[in-house]
Tab-separated table of C-alpha atoms in Angstrom:
chain	number	residue	atom	x	y	z
A	110	MET	CA	29.069	71.072	1.499
A	111	ARG	CA	28.125	67.443	0.823
A	112	ALA	CA	24.440	66.797	0.594
A	113	GLN	CA	23.072	64.040	2.771
A	114	SER	CA	20.083	62.035	1.668
A	115	ALA	CA	17.598	61.012	4.315
A	116	ILE	CA	16.254	57.530	4.077
A	117	SER	CA	12.793	57.189	5.506
A	118	THR	CA	11.848	53.845	7.026
A	119	ALA	CA	8.210	52.823	7.122
A	120	VAL	CA	7.232	51.004	10.303
A	121	THR	CA	4.041	49.041	10.733
A	122	THR	CA	2.809	47.717	14.041
A	123	ILE	CA	0.713	44.549	13.859
A	124	THR	CA	-1.283	43.436	16.875
A	125	ARG	CA	-3.019	40.115	17.217
A	126	THR	CA	-5.523	38.731	19.635
A	127	ILE	CA	-4.755	35.214	20.875
A	128	THR	CA	-7.435	33.167	22.587
A	129	VAL	CA	-6.157	30.285	24.744
A	130	ALA	CA	-7.318	28.338	27.754
A	131	ALA	CA	-7.083	30.225	31.033
A	132	GLY	CA	-4.321	29.946	33.608
A	133	VAL	CA	-2.048	26.905	33.701
A	134	PHE	CA	-4.134	25.318	30.917
A	135	GLY	CA	-2.780	27.894	28.432
A	136	PRO	CA	0.006	25.685	26.968
A	137	GLY	CA	-2.576	22.958	26.316
A	138	HIS	CA	-3.203	23.451	22.612
A	139	LEU	CA	-2.124	22.229	19.187
A	140	GLY	CA	-2.570	25.449	17.251
A	141	GLU	CA	-5.281	25.189	14.650
A	142	LEU	CA	-5.273	21.385	14.952
A	143	THR	CA	-7.054	22.002	18.257
A	144	TRP	CA	-10.165	22.244	16.045
A	145	GLN	CA	-9.787	18.502	15.484
A	146	VAL	CA	-8.695	17.774	19.083
A	147	PRO	CA	-10.801	20.176	21.190
A	148	PHE	CA	-10.447	20.711	24.938
A	149	GLU	CA	-13.725	18.915	25.650
A	150	LEU	CA	-12.549	15.775	23.837
A	151	VAL	CA	-9.249	15.628	25.724
A	152	ASP	CA	-10.999	16.182	29.065
A	153	ALA	CA	-13.505	13.447	28.233
A	154	VAL	CA	-10.899	10.783	27.448
A	155	LEU	CA	-8.899	11.725	30.537
A	156	GLU	CA	-12.015	11.424	32.677
A	157	GLU	CA	-13.021	8.120	31.093
A	158	MET	CA	-9.554	6.618	31.589
A	159	GLY	CA	-9.204	7.951	35.122
A	160	ALA	CA	-6.178	10.074	34.255
A	161	ARG	CA	-7.364	13.524	35.390
A	162	GLU	CA	-5.480	15.145	38.247
A	163	ARG	CA	-7.181	15.235	41.653
A	164	ARG	CA	-5.738	18.666	42.418
A	165	LEU	CA	-4.817	21.458	40.052
A	166	ARG	CA	-1.137	21.293	39.164
A	167	ASP	CA	1.246	23.564	37.300
A	168	LEU	CA	1.232	20.884	34.586
A	169	PRO	CA	-2.361	19.618	34.255
A	170	SER	CA	-3.102	16.347	32.509
A	171	ARG	CA	-4.853	18.136	29.629
A	172	VAL	CA	-1.672	20.096	28.940
A	173	GLY	CA	0.247	16.828	29.071
A	174	VAL	CA	-1.882	15.273	26.324
A	175	TYR	CA	-1.274	18.215	24.007
A	176	PHE	CA	2.430	18.111	24.870
A	177	VAL	CA	2.616	14.440	23.859
A	178	LEU	CA	0.823	15.232	20.590
A	179	ALA	CA	3.207	18.144	19.952
A	180	LEU	CA	6.195	15.780	20.272
A	181	GLY	CA	5.078	14.262	16.970
A	182	LEU	CA	5.062	17.678	15.268
A	183	PHE	CA	8.622	18.423	16.419
A	184	PRO	CA	10.445	15.049	16.206
A	185	ARG	CA	13.894	16.677	16.116
A	186	LEU	CA	13.463	18.695	19.318
A	187	GLY	CA	13.887	17.743	22.953
A	188	TYR	CA	11.279	18.229	25.665
A	189	PRO	CA	12.251	21.814	26.697
A	190	MET	CA	12.231	23.097	23.115
A	191	VAL	CA	8.860	21.493	22.377
A	192	TRP	CA	7.506	23.230	25.478
A	193	GLN	CA	8.942	26.502	24.166
A	194	LYS	CA	7.052	25.994	20.893
A	195	LEU	CA	3.764	25.592	22.803
A	196	THR	CA	4.386	28.731	24.888
A	197	ALA	CA	6.230	30.934	22.364
A	198	ALA	CA	3.249	33.270	21.884
A	199	LEU	CA	2.079	33.198	25.528
A	200	ASP	CA	4.716	35.387	27.186
A	201	GLY	CA	2.305	37.429	29.274
A	202	LEU	CA	0.723	34.486	31.097
A	203	GLN	CA	3.642	33.836	33.501
A	204	LEU	CA	3.626	30.128	32.762
A	205	PRO	CA	5.980	27.650	34.461
A	206	CYS	CA	9.193	26.571	32.758
A	207	PRO	CA	9.347	22.864	33.624
A	208	SER	CA	12.517	20.815	33.598
A	209	PRO	CA	12.972	17.825	31.264
A	210	LYS	CA	12.355	15.532	34.240
A	211	ALA	CA	9.061	17.268	35.046
A	212	LEU	CA	7.897	16.837	31.440
A	213	ARG	CA	8.989	13.219	31.457
A	214	ASP	CA	7.052	12.635	34.682
A	215	LEU	CA	4.044	14.328	33.070
A	216	ARG	CA	4.134	11.791	30.225
A	217	ARG	CA	4.285	8.916	32.706
A	218	ARG	CA	1.408	10.312	34.757
A	219	ILE	CA	-0.841	10.428	31.679
A	220	GLY	CA	0.004	6.909	30.546
A	221	VAL	CA	-1.004	5.102	27.365
A	222	ALA	CA	-4.777	4.653	27.701
A	223	PRO	CA	-5.944	8.287	27.207
A	224	VAL	CA	-3.801	8.787	24.101
A	225	LYS	CA	-4.987	5.500	22.589
A	226	ALA	CA	-8.608	6.425	23.343
A	227	LEU	CA	-8.062	9.819	21.707
A	228	PHE	CA	-6.839	8.177	18.504
A	229	GLU	CA	-9.790	5.776	18.456
A	230	VAL	CA	-12.190	8.738	18.643
A	231	LEU	CA	-10.427	10.529	15.778
A	232	ALA	CA	-10.019	7.411	13.628
A	233	GLY	CA	-12.510	6.467	10.951
A	234	PRO	CA	-13.553	7.443	7.415
A	235	VAL	CA	-13.423	11.215	6.999
A	236	ALA	CA	-14.836	11.815	3.507
A	237	GLN	CA	-18.458	12.447	2.633
A	238	PRO	CA	-20.054	9.907	0.254
A	239	SER	CA	-20.079	12.469	-2.562
A	240	THR	CA	-16.374	13.332	-2.266
A	241	PRO	CA	-14.514	12.399	-5.485
A	242	GLY	CA	-12.183	9.418	-5.421
A	243	VAL	CA	-13.381	7.722	-2.252
A	244	ARG	CA	-15.955	5.253	-3.619
A	245	PHE	CA	-16.300	2.564	-6.239
A	246	GLY	CA	-19.995	2.495	-7.012
A	247	ARG	CA	-21.714	2.264	-3.652
A	248	PHE	CA	-18.586	0.993	-1.859
A	249	ARG	CA	-16.043	3.021	0.083
A	250	THR	CA	-12.594	1.675	-0.813
A	251	VAL	CA	-10.328	0.746	2.107
A	252	SER	CA	-7.179	-1.339	2.425
A	253	PHE	CA	-5.077	-3.340	4.873
A	254	ASP	CA	-1.306	-3.083	4.912
A	255	GLY	CA	1.584	-3.339	7.355
A	256	CYS	CA	4.702	-1.261	7.928
A	257	THR	CA	7.934	-2.304	9.657
A	258	SER	CA	10.010	0.809	8.959
A	259	VAL	CA	9.261	2.647	12.227
A	260	LYS	CA	12.505	2.284	14.192
A	261	VAL	CA	12.827	2.592	17.976
A	262	PRO	CA	15.809	3.143	20.308
A	263	ASP	CA	18.031	0.101	20.751
A	264	THR	CA	17.530	-0.398	24.498
A	265	GLU	CA	17.241	-3.610	26.454
A	266	ALA	CA	13.596	-2.919	27.313
A	267	ASN	CA	12.646	-2.262	23.683
A	268	ARG	CA	14.536	-5.325	22.452
A	269	GLY	CA	12.771	-7.439	25.056
A	270	TRP	CA	9.407	-6.367	23.636
A	271	LEU	CA	10.122	-6.143	19.902
A	272	GLY	CA	13.275	-8.160	19.302
A	273	LYS	CA	15.261	-7.462	16.144
A	274	MET	CA	14.361	-8.336	12.583
A	275	LYS	CA	16.558	-10.533	10.420
A	276	ALA	CA	18.199	-8.888	7.441
A	277	ALA	CA	20.290	-9.897	4.452
A	278	LEU	CA	23.560	-9.334	6.331
A	279	GLY	CA	22.490	-10.235	9.871
A	280	VAL	CA	19.969	-8.281	11.918
A	281	THR	CA	18.676	-4.737	11.689
A	282	GLY	CA	20.484	-1.985	13.552
A	283	TYR	CA	17.388	-0.850	15.464
A	284	PRO	CA	14.353	-2.737	16.728
A	285	ALA	CA	11.259	-1.971	14.664
A	286	VAL	CA	7.524	-1.841	15.328
A	287	GLU	CA	5.093	-3.762	13.135
A	288	LEU	CA	2.291	-1.274	12.393
A	289	MET	CA	-0.915	-2.543	10.801
A	290	THR	CA	-3.547	-0.063	9.666
A	291	LEU	CA	-6.888	0.005	7.907
A	292	VAL	CA	-6.908	3.046	5.609
A	293	GLU	CA	-9.557	4.896	3.620
A	294	THR	CA	-7.710	4.945	0.299
A	295	GLY	CA	-9.481	8.013	-1.083
A	296	THR	CA	-8.210	10.270	1.718
A	297	ARG	CA	-5.405	8.133	3.265
A	298	ALA	CA	-7.097	8.593	6.634
A	299	LEU	CA	-6.733	5.896	9.293
A	300	ILE	CA	-9.812	3.854	10.159
A	301	GLY	CA	-7.940	1.774	12.729
A	302	ALA	CA	-4.460	0.705	13.783
A	303	VAL	CA	-2.658	-1.902	15.883
A	304	PHE	CA	1.039	-2.482	16.415
A	305	GLY	CA	3.486	-4.762	18.187
A	306	PRO	CA	6.460	-7.080	17.582
A	307	PRO	CA	7.235	-7.896	13.921
A	308	ALA	CA	7.341	-11.611	14.781
A	309	THR	CA	3.529	-11.611	14.772
A	310	GLY	CA	2.116	-12.130	11.288
A	311	GLU	CA	0.426	-9.364	9.324
A	312	THR	CA	-2.887	-11.189	9.045
A	313	ASP	CA	-2.916	-11.780	12.816
A	314	TYR	CA	-2.719	-8.032	13.350
A	315	ALA	CA	-5.239	-7.343	10.576
A	316	ARG	CA	-7.777	-9.653	12.242
A	317	GLN	CA	-7.838	-7.259	15.193
A	318	LEU	CA	-9.221	-4.563	12.859
A	319	LEU	CA	-11.924	-6.619	11.130
A	320	HIS	CA	-14.605	-5.281	13.480
A	321	LEU	CA	-14.122	-1.859	11.838
A	322	LEU	CA	-15.302	-3.077	8.429
A	323	ARG	CA	-18.824	-2.192	7.267
A	324	ARG	CA	-21.060	-3.614	4.585
A	325	ASP	CA	-20.525	-0.547	2.361
A	326	MET	CA	-16.734	-1.073	2.243
A	327	LEU	CA	-14.621	-2.686	-0.474
A	328	VAL	CA	-11.336	-3.986	0.948
A	329	LEU	CA	-8.233	-3.937	-1.267
A	330	THR	CA	-5.403	-6.253	-0.162
A	331	ASP	CA	-2.057	-7.451	-1.434
A	332	ARG	CA	-0.937	-11.056	-1.926
A	333	GLY	CA	0.084	-11.381	1.709
A	334	PHE	CA	-3.598	-11.293	2.736
A	335	ASP	CA	-5.002	-13.928	0.348
A	336	ALA	CA	-5.237	-16.770	2.894
A	337	ALA	CA	-8.614	-18.504	2.721
A	338	ALA	CA	-9.380	-18.095	6.434
A	339	PHE	CA	-8.636	-14.358	6.359
A	340	LEU	CA	-10.723	-13.735	3.236
A	341	GLN	CA	-13.633	-15.629	4.785
A	342	ALA	CA	-13.282	-13.481	7.904
A	343	ILE	CA	-13.566	-10.339	5.746
A	344	ALA	CA	-16.642	-11.738	4.010
A	345	ALA	CA	-18.199	-12.529	7.401
A	346	THR	CA	-18.251	-8.784	8.180
A	347	ARG	CA	-20.424	-8.342	5.023
A	348	ALA	CA	-17.736	-6.140	3.467
A	349	ARG	CA	-16.554	-6.985	-0.069
A	350	PHE	CA	-12.938	-7.490	-1.093
A	351	LEU	CA	-10.654	-7.305	-4.116
A	352	THR	CA	-7.386	-9.091	-3.427
A	353	ARG	CA	-4.353	-10.053	-5.427
A	354	LEU	CA	-3.592	-13.794	-5.455
A	355	THR	CA	-0.250	-15.514	-5.401
A	356	CYS	CA	0.740	-16.949	-8.773
A	357	THR	CA	1.153	-20.468	-7.337
A	358	ARG	CA	-2.449	-20.874	-6.144
A	359	THR	CA	-4.508	-23.447	-8.045
A	360	LEU	CA	-8.220	-22.661	-8.241
A	361	PRO	CA	-11.094	-24.767	-9.608
A	362	VAL	CA	-13.262	-23.348	-12.391
A	363	LEU	CA	-16.921	-23.481	-11.342
A	364	ALA	CA	-18.360	-21.381	-14.168
A	365	ARG	CA	-16.972	-19.225	-16.947
A	366	LEU	CA	-18.366	-15.738	-17.363
A	367	ASP	CA	-18.851	-13.764	-20.569
A	368	ASP	CA	-16.111	-11.243	-19.808
A	369	GLY	CA	-13.341	-13.865	-19.534
A	370	THR	CA	-13.436	-14.161	-15.736
A	371	PHE	CA	-14.621	-17.260	-13.895
A	372	LEU	CA	-16.221	-18.248	-10.613
A	373	SER	CA	-14.206	-20.331	-8.192
A	374	LYS	CA	-13.869	-21.309	-4.539
A	375	ILE	CA	-11.380	-20.170	-1.915
A	376	GLY	CA	-12.173	-22.327	1.060
A	377	ALA	CA	-15.936	-22.191	1.409
A	378	LEU	CA	-16.133	-18.777	-0.240
A	379	THR	CA	-17.336	-18.223	-3.806
A	380	VAL	CA	-15.174	-15.686	-5.616
A	381	ARG	CA	-14.748	-14.281	-9.085
A	382	VAL	CA	-11.225	-14.557	-10.493
A	383	LEU	CA	-9.720	-12.059	-12.924
A	384	GLU	CA	-6.381	-12.493	-14.635
A	385	ALA	CA	-4.988	-9.777	-16.852
A	386	GLU	CA	-1.856	-8.846	-18.730
A	387	ILE	CA	-1.062	-5.174	-18.139
A	388	THR	CA	1.207	-3.360	-20.579
A	389	VAL	CA	2.464	0.109	-19.704
A	390	SER	CA	3.893	2.121	-22.597
A	391	CYS	CA	6.405	4.775	-21.556
A	392	ALA	CA	7.424	8.022	-23.195
A	393	ASP	CA	10.971	6.777	-23.833
A	394	GLY	CA	9.697	3.991	-26.106
A	395	THR	CA	9.794	1.154	-23.588
A	396	ARG	CA	7.017	-1.106	-22.368
A	397	TRP	CA	6.528	-2.418	-18.846
A	398	CYS	CA	4.534	-5.645	-18.650
A	399	GLY	CA	3.134	-7.665	-15.784
A	400	ARG	CA	0.384	-10.146	-14.931
A	401	TYR	CA	-2.127	-9.600	-12.172
A	402	ARG	CA	-4.408	-12.259	-10.721
A	403	LEU	CA	-7.254	-10.888	-8.626
A	404	ALA	CA	-10.132	-12.422	-6.691
A	405	THR	CA	-13.253	-10.579	-5.593
A	406	THR	CA	-16.644	-11.129	-4.029
A	407	LEU	CA	-18.164	-8.716	-6.570
A	408	LEU	CA	-19.565	-11.522	-8.722
A	409	ASN	CA	-21.710	-9.636	-11.246
A	410	PRO	CA	-19.610	-8.937	-14.393
A	411	ARG	CA	-22.107	-6.439	-15.806
A	412	ARG	CA	-22.348	-4.309	-12.698
A	413	TYR	CA	-18.626	-4.603	-11.932
A	414	PRO	CA	-16.713	-4.949	-15.239
A	415	ALA	CA	-13.345	-6.644	-15.067
A	416	PRO	CA	-11.331	-3.728	-16.571
A	417	ALA	CA	-12.809	-1.340	-13.992
A	418	LEU	CA	-11.826	-3.665	-11.137
A	419	ILE	CA	-8.313	-4.068	-12.485
A	420	ARG	CA	-7.885	-0.308	-12.695
A	421	LEU	CA	-9.369	0.072	-9.222
A	422	TYR	CA	-6.776	-2.244	-7.689
A	423	HIS	CA	-4.121	0.420	-8.268
A	424	GLU	CA	-5.894	2.412	-5.567
A	425	ARG	CA	-4.325	0.061	-2.996
A	426	TRP	CA	-1.035	1.913	-3.418
A	427	GLU	CA	-2.571	4.942	-1.695
A	428	HIS	CA	-1.849	3.007	1.488
A	429	GLU	CA	1.866	3.213	0.715
A	430	ALA	CA	1.499	6.982	0.288
A	431	ALA	CA	-0.106	7.136	3.741
A	432	TYR	CA	2.917	5.402	5.274
A	433	LEU	CA	5.231	7.711	3.345
A	434	ALA	CA	3.527	10.743	4.893
A	435	LEU	CA	3.497	9.198	8.369
A	436	ARG	CA	7.020	7.820	8.410
A	437	HIS	CA	9.019	10.275	6.296
A	438	THR	CA	7.081	13.576	6.309
A	439	LEU	CA	5.655	13.678	9.831
A	440	LEU	CA	8.341	11.649	11.592
A	441	THR	CA	11.098	12.783	9.153
A	442	GLY	CA	12.458	9.236	9.080
A	443	ARG	CA	13.823	9.527	12.616
A	444	VAL	CA	13.992	6.893	15.319
A	445	LEU	CA	11.280	7.291	17.968
A	446	ARG	CA	12.384	8.899	21.232
A	447	SER	CA	10.976	6.559	23.921
A	448	LYS	CA	13.302	4.008	25.516
A	449	ASP	CA	10.735	1.689	27.094
A	450	PRO	CA	7.612	-0.099	25.773
A	451	ALA	CA	5.117	2.041	27.717
A	452	GLY	CA	6.616	5.236	26.344
A	453	LEU	CA	6.723	3.788	22.821
A	454	LYS	CA	3.059	2.845	22.913
A	455	GLN	CA	2.068	6.310	24.077
A	456	GLU	CA	4.295	7.942	21.460
A	457	ILE	CA	2.962	5.843	18.587
A	458	TRP	CA	-0.692	6.411	19.498
A	459	ALA	CA	0.029	10.154	19.717
A	460	LEU	CA	1.772	10.092	16.334
A	461	LEU	CA	-1.206	8.318	14.759
A	462	ALA	CA	-3.661	10.751	16.379
A	463	THR	CA	-1.717	13.755	15.058
A	464	TYR	CA	-1.570	12.222	11.584
A	465	GLN	CA	-5.318	11.589	11.645
A	466	ALA	CA	-6.047	15.142	12.807
A	467	LEU	CA	-4.078	16.448	9.822
A	468	ARG	CA	-5.968	14.193	7.399
A	469	ARG	CA	-9.295	15.335	8.825
A	470	ALA	CA	-8.298	18.983	8.373
A	471	MET	CA	-7.063	18.368	4.805
A	472	THR	CA	-10.214	16.535	3.737
A	473	ALA	CA	-12.477	19.151	5.320
A	474	ALA	CA	-10.643	21.839	3.349
A	475	ALA	CA	-10.892	19.916	0.059
A	476	GLU	CA	-14.619	19.353	0.533
A	477	THR	CA	-15.264	23.107	0.736
A	478	VAL	CA	-14.598	23.214	-3.023
A	479	PRO	CA	-17.038	20.781	-4.701
A	480	GLY	CA	-15.384	18.359	-7.099
A	481	THR	CA	-11.928	18.541	-5.479
A	482	ASP	CA	-10.233	15.167	-4.977
A	483	PRO	CA	-8.582	14.940	-1.503
A	484	ASP	CA	-5.547	13.376	-3.254
A	485	ARG	CA	-4.635	16.869	-4.425
A	486	ALA	CA	-4.232	18.183	-0.872
A	487	SER	CA	-0.554	18.413	0.114
A	488	PHE	CA	0.313	16.717	3.407
A	489	THR	CA	3.543	18.727	3.634
A	490	ILE	CA	1.710	22.054	3.297
A	491	ALA	CA	-0.856	21.031	5.918
A	492	LEU	CA	1.863	19.849	8.311
A	493	GLN	CA	4.043	22.954	8.027
A	494	THR	CA	1.056	25.269	8.382
A	495	ALA	CA	-0.104	23.361	11.455
A	496	ILE	CA	3.382	23.716	12.972
A	497	ASP	CA	3.280	27.476	12.324
A	498	THR	CA	-0.053	27.782	14.113
A	499	VAL	CA	1.371	25.959	17.134
A	500	THR	CA	4.251	28.408	17.585
A	501	THR	CA	1.957	31.410	17.111
A	502	ALA	CA	-0.931	29.914	19.127
A	503	ASP	CA	-3.171	30.825	16.216
A	504	GLY	CA	-6.691	29.542	15.597
A	505	ILE	CA	-7.045	27.528	18.795
A	506	ILE	CA	-10.754	28.343	19.035
A	507	PRO	CA	-12.521	27.511	15.733
A	508	ALA	CA	-13.924	30.350	13.677
A	509	THR	CA	-17.416	30.041	12.251
A	510	SER	CA	-17.552	28.845	8.615
A	511	ASP	CA	-13.866	29.566	8.004
A	512	PRO	CA	-11.469	26.856	6.749
A	513	GLY	CA	-8.692	28.473	8.788
A	514	ARG	CA	-5.012	28.870	7.978
A	515	ILE	CA	-4.538	25.165	7.301
A	516	GLY	CA	-7.538	25.032	5.002
A	517	HIS	CA	-6.526	28.149	3.075
A	518	ALA	CA	-2.944	26.896	2.712
A	519	VAL	CA	-4.115	23.516	1.425
A	520	LEU	CA	-6.533	25.052	-1.084
A	521	ASN	CA	-3.969	27.588	-2.313
A	522	GLY	CA	-1.397	24.850	-2.796
A	523	LEU	CA	-3.491	22.095	-4.389
A	524	LEU	CA	-1.335	19.625	-6.274
A	525	THR	CA	-1.837	19.166	-9.991
A	526	PRO	CA	-3.763	16.068	-11.069
A	527	ARG	CA	-1.511	13.033	-10.826
A	528	ARG	CA	0.523	12.210	-13.928
A	529	PRO	CA	0.792	8.542	-14.924
A	530	ARG	CA	4.410	7.421	-14.693
A	531	VAL	CA	6.619	4.449	-13.894
A	532	SER	CA	8.394	5.201	-10.625
A	533	VAL	CA	11.916	4.148	-9.700
A	534	ARG	CA	12.334	1.951	-6.638
A	535	LYS	CA	15.365	2.958	-4.577
A	536	VAL	CA	16.425	1.089	-1.446
A	537	LYS	CA	19.205	2.735	0.551
A	538	SER	CA	19.393	0.365	3.531
A	539	PRO	CA	22.069	-2.323	2.995
A	540	LEU	CA	20.331	-4.567	5.544
A	541	SER	CA	17.037	-4.549	3.663
A	542	ARG	CA	15.951	-7.754	1.966
A	543	TRP	CA	15.091	-5.515	-1.002
A	544	ASN	CA	18.589	-4.042	-1.150
A	545	LYS	CA	19.346	-5.319	-4.655
A	546	ALA	CA	18.088	-3.296	-7.599
A	547	ASP	CA	15.551	-4.936	-9.903
A	548	PRO	CA	17.162	-5.128	-13.362
A	549	ASP	CA	13.758	-5.130	-15.051
A	550	ARG	CA	12.686	-1.781	-13.640
A	551	PRO	CA	13.549	1.490	-15.425
A	552	THR	CA	16.541	3.419	-14.140
A	553	ARG	CA	14.586	6.637	-13.721
A	554	SER	CA	10.984	7.810	-13.465
A	555	THR	CA	9.340	7.813	-16.886
A	556	PRO	CA	5.975	9.280	-17.973
A	557	VAL	CA	3.366	6.765	-19.093
A	558	THR	CA	1.720	7.322	-22.464
A	559	ALA	CA	-0.699	4.358	-22.510
A	560	ILE	CA	-1.854	1.461	-20.337
A	561	GLY	CA	-3.243	-1.672	-21.986
A	562	ILE	CA	-5.284	-4.310	-20.145
A	563	THR	CA	-5.771	-7.733	-21.745
A	564	LEU	CA	-7.917	-10.244	-19.901
A	565	GLN	CA	-6.481	-13.769	-19.899
A	566	HIS	CA	-8.877	-16.639	-20.595
A	567	ASN	CA	-7.126	-19.211	-18.423
A	568	THR	CA	-8.229	-22.562	-17.083
A	569	GLY	CA	-7.799	-21.733	-13.424
A	570	GLN	CA	-4.771	-23.981	-13.147
A	571	GLN	CA	-1.516	-22.870	-11.624
A	572	SER	CA	0.021	-19.986	-13.521
A	573	PRO	CA	3.753	-20.010	-14.141
A	574	THR	CA	5.761	-17.577	-12.078
A	575	ARG	CA	6.373	-14.577	-14.239
A	576	ARG	CA	8.312	-11.493	-13.347
A	577	PRO	CA	7.376	-8.172	-14.905
A	578	ALA	CA	9.540	-7.537	-17.915
A	579	ARG	CA	10.804	-4.294	-19.309
A	580	LEU	CA	10.529	-4.596	-23.080
A	581	THR	CA	12.278	-2.197	-25.421
A	582	ALA	CA	10.128	-1.091	-28.314
A	583	ALA	CA	11.489	-0.950	-31.840
A	584	PRO	CA	13.103	2.418	-32.585
A	585	SER	CA	11.172	4.755	-34.812
A	586	PRO	CA	12.664	5.447	-38.276
């Protein structure tokens, strides 16, 4: 008689308590991100913008706002599947199952104004003054920069608003939005944003954000923002700036300073000019050289040494990392879904509000561990954890003195301190004006072993145009 072995299976039953809004308001949540976008805030902006329903509907306006925000968390899904994500854990509430048309009508009923107002409430610096990496001396470092890589559907209405950008081989395949933001570089949080057709210049959009600058801010800008009128407008807000100058600008020398910099004039504004040769030594024995020409309203060379300012300017690239997270991690590089300008505006403001809510949650988590730089918080971990809390309807009501699932996930997955390296620039779009590879750049990412800064004692006259050069060091014996 053959013996039979019994296999015992252990079974565990796990029960959870989910707290959501009552009745038809139940689907109105964003998981644990509801901590950053609470019910009271959404109701307040709806009331202020006159977008609250006059009678209770199966799809209240508050639910509609959270639905629009959730569209940014699930860019690959259609309306019905996004609704399923919001109601996946709410089976016992007998909620309606709206059609795509009903959800589309809900978006139209809400309009643009409440979502824009919601972003403006969430926007702003998020780090405490003592948080590492967010200040240079007494100044909070911020930056201006534009982005034209957010593509929209190629419809007649969208083309009428945005047009199409010129490219190396004609015009771009999709219309694109020009997005201009003011970013807190230490946390990559958004202080303000505007957007519109790319035909409008970057500085014209940036001027609309100047009212957000404060006297304790140091603005970092690229060469596209070095116009005299724009720099004077920044100075008029009593904020300071550190900007890179074009190599063709000729500046008078008013006074030479002991550290090799000199005072000059840009328009009616007195600035301090720094010019430096930067040499990056790589682990493969090569050197990467370039010249930077900077102007600043920090005039005291003892309080603000030139080498410190030159190193600080690298912080401007945190703005590019913010766009990388917004465009490629949150939006997954996809074309927006709205086919008319009103829908696009609502969708973009919702996308920015969701991004800002994530940054606020990440920074709050990092600040619970003193000495932690917010740069080490992973945007991908925060985003995926937030998505998980939406489908499970977890953590909608904030717990007392608990960083929550998002906070714990961020702290458990802190990135290692950033390694210095020369990064490869890859452009995959054949229509891009940057579609040709730079022969001077390395062919692959290479660790950096040393960075040398040599101040140039120039006369202030026009500097010759000089491209960065990749120099091969002599081979070791």
